[in-house]
């Protein structure tokens, strides 16, 4: 049996994708819509306060295309907190006009392929900051779930630790050439959701997502072993932009 790589886990993650039921939104009175928008903005501010207190982080984006209209990406210390905030949001007036589109439950993960042997990563403040990251508020987000293949000669889980480390080294080199242009958050979801990882990318230039993901497709870690789910891409939504988006 190959040795499992040690992983470090940080905050739990919920990616909550919703579609707007425009027909029902249009149907309610102007006053009700105004109140619903104010309540949504209050929720966004409350999530910001949690982030200011470093007890979690939230990013809200509008999604382009028909797969969803909005994503609420929440990071929290516990699964219970994710569940509570999801339920509290579901009780708002605005949520009565939302339809579930997709959701993903995972936990921020760092693997130790590249860790220096003998060092305690939790003593490294950079590592701790990456496990509990404040989500960047870049102009764009890209999310997709992925697996590592388990088929014939391309079975990631049958490779030795050394082979996997070499693949991840090469993968990391490509990633690093995008430093400053893309921030990636890898969340692990084995045992938590339907895929093995969630990949969330943040950038001020949506084209960078295409360039990075395309370049990685040629790298063996992705070319041989990567299996991908649906891609979601979106634009940053702040309280003012949310109001503009929901105006009729
Ligand atoms: O933690 C590190 O920075 C070390 C190097 C590294 C690891 C171990 C790293 C760097 N990643 C690691 C692990 Mn990654 N990553 C992806 C995707 O679309 C695709 O083809 C793949 C989706 C992207 C875009 C990406 C970006 N990475 C992983 C793992 C876990 C593997 C395991 O444990 O078996 C997955 C699933 C995964 C997928 N990666 C980087 C990036 C970028 C941009 C970097 C450089 C980060 C930096 O150095 O700042």
Coordinates of C-alpha atoms and ligand atoms in Angstrom, one line a residue:
X1 CA 0.0 0.0 0.0
X2 CA 1.3 3.5 -0.8
X3 CA 1.7 5.9 2.0
X4 CA -1.0 8.6 2.3
X5 CA 0.4 12.1 2.2
X6 CA -0.1 14.0 5.5
X7 CA -2.5 16.9 5.1
X8 CA -3.2 20.0 7.2
X9 CA -6.7 21.2 7.5
X10 CA -8.0 24.7 8.3
X11 CA -11.4 26.3 8.0
X12 CA -14.4 24.4 6.7
X13 CA -15.8 25.7 3.4
X14 CA -19.3 25.9 2.0
X15 CA -19.7 27.0 -1.6
X16 CA -23.4 27.8 -1.9
X17 CA -24.6 28.5 -5.5
X18 CA -28.1 29.9 -6.0
X19 CA -30.2 30.9 -8.9
X20 CA -32.6 33.9 -8.7
X21 CA -36.2 33.2 -9.3
X22 CA -36.8 36.4 -11.2
X23 CA -40.5 35.7 -11.7
X24 CA -41.2 35.5 -8.0
X25 CA -38.8 38.5 -7.3
X26 CA -40.8 40.6 -9.8
X27 CA -44.1 39.5 -8.2
X28 CA -43.5 41.1 -4.7
X29 CA -44.1 44.7 -4.0
X30 CA -41.4 47.4 -4.3
X31 CA -41.4 47.8 -0.5
X32 CA -40.9 44.1 0.1
X33 CA -38.1 44.0 -2.4
X34 CA -36.4 47.0 -0.8
X35 CA -36.6 45.3 2.7
X36 CA -35.3 42.1 1.3
X37 CA -32.3 43.8 -0.3
X38 CA -31.6 45.7 2.9
X39 CA -31.7 42.4 4.8
X40 CA -29.3 40.8 2.3
X41 CA -27.0 43.8 2.7
X42 CA -27.1 43.4 6.5
X43 CA -26.2 39.7 6.1
X44 CA -23.3 40.7 3.9
X45 CA -22.1 43.2 6.5
X46 CA -22.4 40.6 9.3
X47 CA -20.3 38.2 7.3
X48 CA -17.8 41.0 6.9
X49 CA -17.7 41.5 10.7
X50 CA -17.0 37.8 11.2
X51 CA -14.1 38.2 8.7
X52 CA -12.8 41.4 10.5
X53 CA -12.8 39.4 13.7
X54 CA -10.8 36.6 11.9
X55 CA -13.4 34.0 12.8
X56 CA -14.1 33.1 9.2
X57 CA -14.3 34.6 5.7
X58 CA -16.9 35.1 3.1
X59 CA -16.9 36.0 -0.6
X60 CA -19.9 36.8 -2.7
X61 CA -19.9 36.7 -6.5
X62 CA -22.5 36.8 -9.2
X63 CA -22.1 33.9 -11.6
X64 CA -22.0 34.3 -15.3
X65 CA -24.0 31.8 -17.4
X66 CA -27.0 29.6 -16.6
X67 CA -25.5 27.3 -13.9
X68 CA -26.2 29.8 -11.1
X69 CA -26.7 33.5 -10.5
X70 CA -24.8 33.8 -7.2
X71 CA -22.2 32.1 -5.1
X72 CA -21.7 32.6 -1.4
X73 CA -18.4 31.1 -0.4
X74 CA -18.1 30.8 3.4
X75 CA -15.1 29.7 5.5
X76 CA -15.8 28.9 9.1
X77 CA -14.1 27.2 12.0
X78 CA -16.7 24.4 12.3
X79 CA -19.3 22.6 10.2
X80 CA -21.9 23.7 12.7
X81 CA -21.2 27.4 11.9
X82 CA -21.5 26.7 8.2
X83 CA -24.8 25.0 8.8
X84 CA -26.1 27.8 11.1
X85 CA -25.3 30.5 8.6
X86 CA -26.8 28.6 5.7
X87 CA -30.0 28.1 7.7
X88 CA -30.1 31.7 8.9
X89 CA -29.7 32.9 5.3
X90 CA -32.4 30.5 4.1
X91 CA -34.8 32.2 6.5
X92 CA -34.3 35.7 4.9
X93 CA -36.9 37.2 2.6
X94 CA -34.5 37.4 -0.3
X95 CA -33.7 33.6 0.0
X96 CA -37.4 32.9 -0.7
X97 CA -36.6 34.0 -4.2
X98 CA -33.5 31.8 -4.6
X99 CA -33.3 28.3 -6.0
X100 CA -30.5 25.8 -5.1
X101 CA -28.1 25.5 -8.0
X102 CA -25.1 23.7 -6.6
X103 CA -23.2 23.4 -3.3
X104 CA -19.9 22.1 -2.2
X105 CA -18.7 21.2 1.3
X106 CA -15.0 20.9 1.9
X107 CA -12.2 22.0 4.2
X108 CA -9.1 24.2 3.4
X109 CA -6.3 21.7 2.8
X110 CA -2.5 21.9 2.5
X111 CA -0.7 18.7 1.6
X112 CA 2.9 18.2 2.9
X113 CA 4.5 17.0 -0.3
X114 CA 6.7 20.1 -0.3
X115 CA 7.1 20.5 3.5
X116 CA 10.6 20.5 4.9
X117 CA 11.2 17.2 6.7
X118 CA 11.4 17.5 10.5
X119 CA 9.7 20.9 10.7
X120 CA 6.4 21.5 12.4
X121 CA 4.3 23.4 9.8
X122 CA 1.9 24.7 12.4
X123 CA 4.8 26.7 13.8
X124 CA 5.0 28.5 10.4
X125 CA 2.7 31.6 10.5
X126 CA 2.5 31.5 6.6
X127 CA 1.1 28.0 6.8
X128 CA -1.4 28.9 9.5
X129 CA -2.5 31.9 7.4
X130 CA -3.1 29.7 4.4
X131 CA -5.2 27.3 6.4
X132 CA -7.5 30.1 7.6
X133 CA -7.3 32.5 4.6
X134 CA -9.2 35.8 4.3
X135 CA -10.8 35.3 0.9
X136 CA -9.4 37.8 -1.6
X137 CA -12.0 40.2 -3.0
X138 CA -10.6 40.1 -6.6
X139 CA -12.8 41.0 -9.5
X140 CA -13.3 37.4 -10.5
X141 CA -13.7 33.9 -9.0
X142 CA -13.5 30.5 -10.6
X143 CA -14.6 27.3 -8.9
X144 CA -14.5 23.6 -9.9
X145 CA -14.4 20.3 -8.2
X146 CA -11.8 17.7 -9.2
X147 CA -10.6 14.1 -8.6
X148 CA -7.3 12.4 -9.1
X149 CA -7.8 9.5 -11.5
X150 CA -7.8 5.8 -10.3
X151 CA -7.6 3.9 -13.6
X152 CA -5.1 1.3 -14.9
X153 CA -1.7 2.9 -15.2
X154 CA -3.1 6.2 -14.2
X155 CA -4.0 5.5 -10.6
X156 CA -2.8 8.4 -8.4
X157 CA -3.4 6.4 -5.3
X158 CA -1.1 3.6 -6.3
X159 CA 1.9 5.9 -7.0
X160 CA 4.6 6.0 -4.4
X161 CA 5.0 9.1 -2.2
X162 CA 8.2 10.0 -4.2
X163 CA 6.4 9.8 -7.6
X164 CA 3.5 11.9 -6.3
X165 CA 5.9 14.4 -4.8
X166 CA 7.6 14.8 -8.1
X167 CA 4.3 15.4 -9.9
X168 CA 3.2 17.9 -7.3
X169 CA 6.6 19.7 -7.5
X170 CA 6.1 20.2 -11.3
X171 CA 2.5 21.2 -10.7
X172 CA 3.5 23.8 -8.1
X173 CA 6.2 25.3 -10.4
X174 CA 3.5 26.1 -13.0
X175 CA 1.3 27.5 -10.2
X176 CA 4.1 29.6 -8.8
X177 CA 4.7 31.3 -12.2
X178 CA 1.2 32.8 -11.7
X179 CA 2.1 34.2 -8.3
X180 CA 0.5 37.7 -7.8
X181 CA -2.0 37.1 -10.6
X182 CA -4.0 34.2 -9.2
X183 CA -4.7 33.1 -5.7
X184 CA -5.7 29.5 -5.3
X185 CA -7.5 27.9 -2.4
X186 CA -7.5 24.1 -2.4
X187 CA -10.2 22.5 -0.3
X188 CA -10.2 18.8 0.4
X189 CA -13.5 17.0 0.2
X190 CA -12.8 13.2 0.4
X191 CA -15.6 11.9 2.7
X192 CA -17.3 15.3 2.6
X193 CA -18.6 15.8 -0.9
X194 CA -18.8 14.1 -4.3
X195 CA -15.4 15.0 -5.6
X196 CA -12.0 14.9 -3.9
X197 CA -11.1 18.5 -4.0
X198 CA -12.6 21.9 -4.7
X199 CA -10.4 24.4 -6.6
X200 CA -11.2 28.0 -6.0
X201 CA -9.2 30.6 -8.0
X202 CA -9.3 34.4 -7.5
X203 CA -8.0 36.9 -10.0
X204 CA -8.6 40.4 -11.3
X205 CA -8.3 39.1 -14.8
X206 CA -10.7 36.3 -15.8
X207 CA -8.4 35.4 -18.7
X208 CA -5.8 34.3 -16.2
X209 CA -8.0 31.4 -15.2
X210 CA -8.1 30.1 -18.7
X211 CA -4.3 30.5 -19.1
X212 CA -3.5 28.8 -15.8
X213 CA -5.9 25.9 -16.1
X214 CA -4.9 25.4 -19.8
X215 CA -1.2 25.4 -19.0
X216 CA -1.8 22.9 -16.2
X217 CA -3.7 20.5 -18.5
X218 CA -0.3 19.8 -20.2
X219 CA 1.4 19.0 -16.8
X220 CA 1.3 15.3 -16.0
X221 CA -0.4 15.9 -12.6
X222 CA -3.4 17.2 -14.5
X223 CA -2.9 15.6 -18.0
X224 CA -2.8 12.0 -16.6
X225 CA -4.5 12.3 -13.3
X226 CA -6.9 15.3 -13.3
X227 CA -10.7 14.7 -13.6
X228 CA -12.8 17.8 -13.5
X229 CA -16.4 18.7 -12.6
X230 CA -18.4 21.8 -13.7
X231 CA -16.7 25.1 -13.8
X232 CA -18.3 28.2 -12.3
X233 CA -17.0 31.7 -13.0
X234 CA -18.2 35.0 -11.6
X235 CA -17.8 38.7 -10.8
X236 CA -17.4 40.2 -7.3
X237 CA -20.6 41.4 -5.7
X238 CA -20.5 44.0 -2.9
X239 CA -23.6 45.3 -1.2
X240 CA -24.0 48.2 -3.7
X241 CA -23.6 45.9 -6.7
X242 CA -26.0 43.4 -5.2
X243 CA -28.6 46.2 -5.0
X244 CA -28.0 47.2 -8.6
X245 CA -28.2 43.6 -9.7
X246 CA -31.6 43.1 -8.0
X247 CA -33.1 46.4 -9.2
X248 CA -36.1 46.1 -11.5
Ligands
LIG1 O1 1.2 24.0 -1.2 C1 2.0 24.5 -2.1 O2 2.0 25.7 -2.6 C2 2.9 23.5 -2.7 C3 2.7 23.2 -4.1 C4 1.2 22.8 -4.4 C5 0.5 21.7 -3.9 C6 1.0 20.6 -3.0 C7 0.3 23.5 -5.3 C8 0.6 24.8 -5.9 N1 -0.8 22.8 -5.4 C9 -0.8 21.7 -4.6 C10 -1.7 20.7 -4.4 MN1 -2.3 23.2 -6.7 N2 -3.9 23.6 -8.0 C11 -4.8 22.7 -8.4 C12 -5.5 23.3 -9.5 O3 -6.9 22.7 -13.1 C13 -6.0 21.9 -12.8 O4 -5.4 21.2 -13.6 C14 -5.8 21.6 -11.3 C15 -6.5 22.5 -10.3 C16 -5.0 24.5 -9.8 C17 -5.4 25.5 -10.8 C18 -3.9 24.7 -8.8 C19 -3.2 25.9 -8.7 N3 -3.2 21.4 -6.2 C20 -2.9 20.6 -5.2 C21 -3.9 19.6 -5.1 C22 -3.8 18.4 -4.0 C23 -3.1 17.3 -4.6 C24 -2.9 16.1 -3.6 O5 -2.8 16.3 -2.4 O6 -2.8 15.0 -4.1 C25 -4.8 19.8 -6.0 C26 -6.0 19.0 -6.3 C27 -4.4 20.9 -6.8 C28 -5.1 21.5 -7.8 N4 -1.4 25.0 -7.2 C29 -0.2 25.5 -6.7 C30 -2.0 26.0 -8.0 C31 -1.2 27.1 -7.9 C32 -1.5 28.5 -8.5 C33 -0.1 26.8 -7.1 C34 1.1 27.7 -6.7 C35 0.8 28.3 -5.4 C36 1.9 29.2 -4.8 O7 3.0 28.7 -4.8 O8 1.6 30.3 -4.5

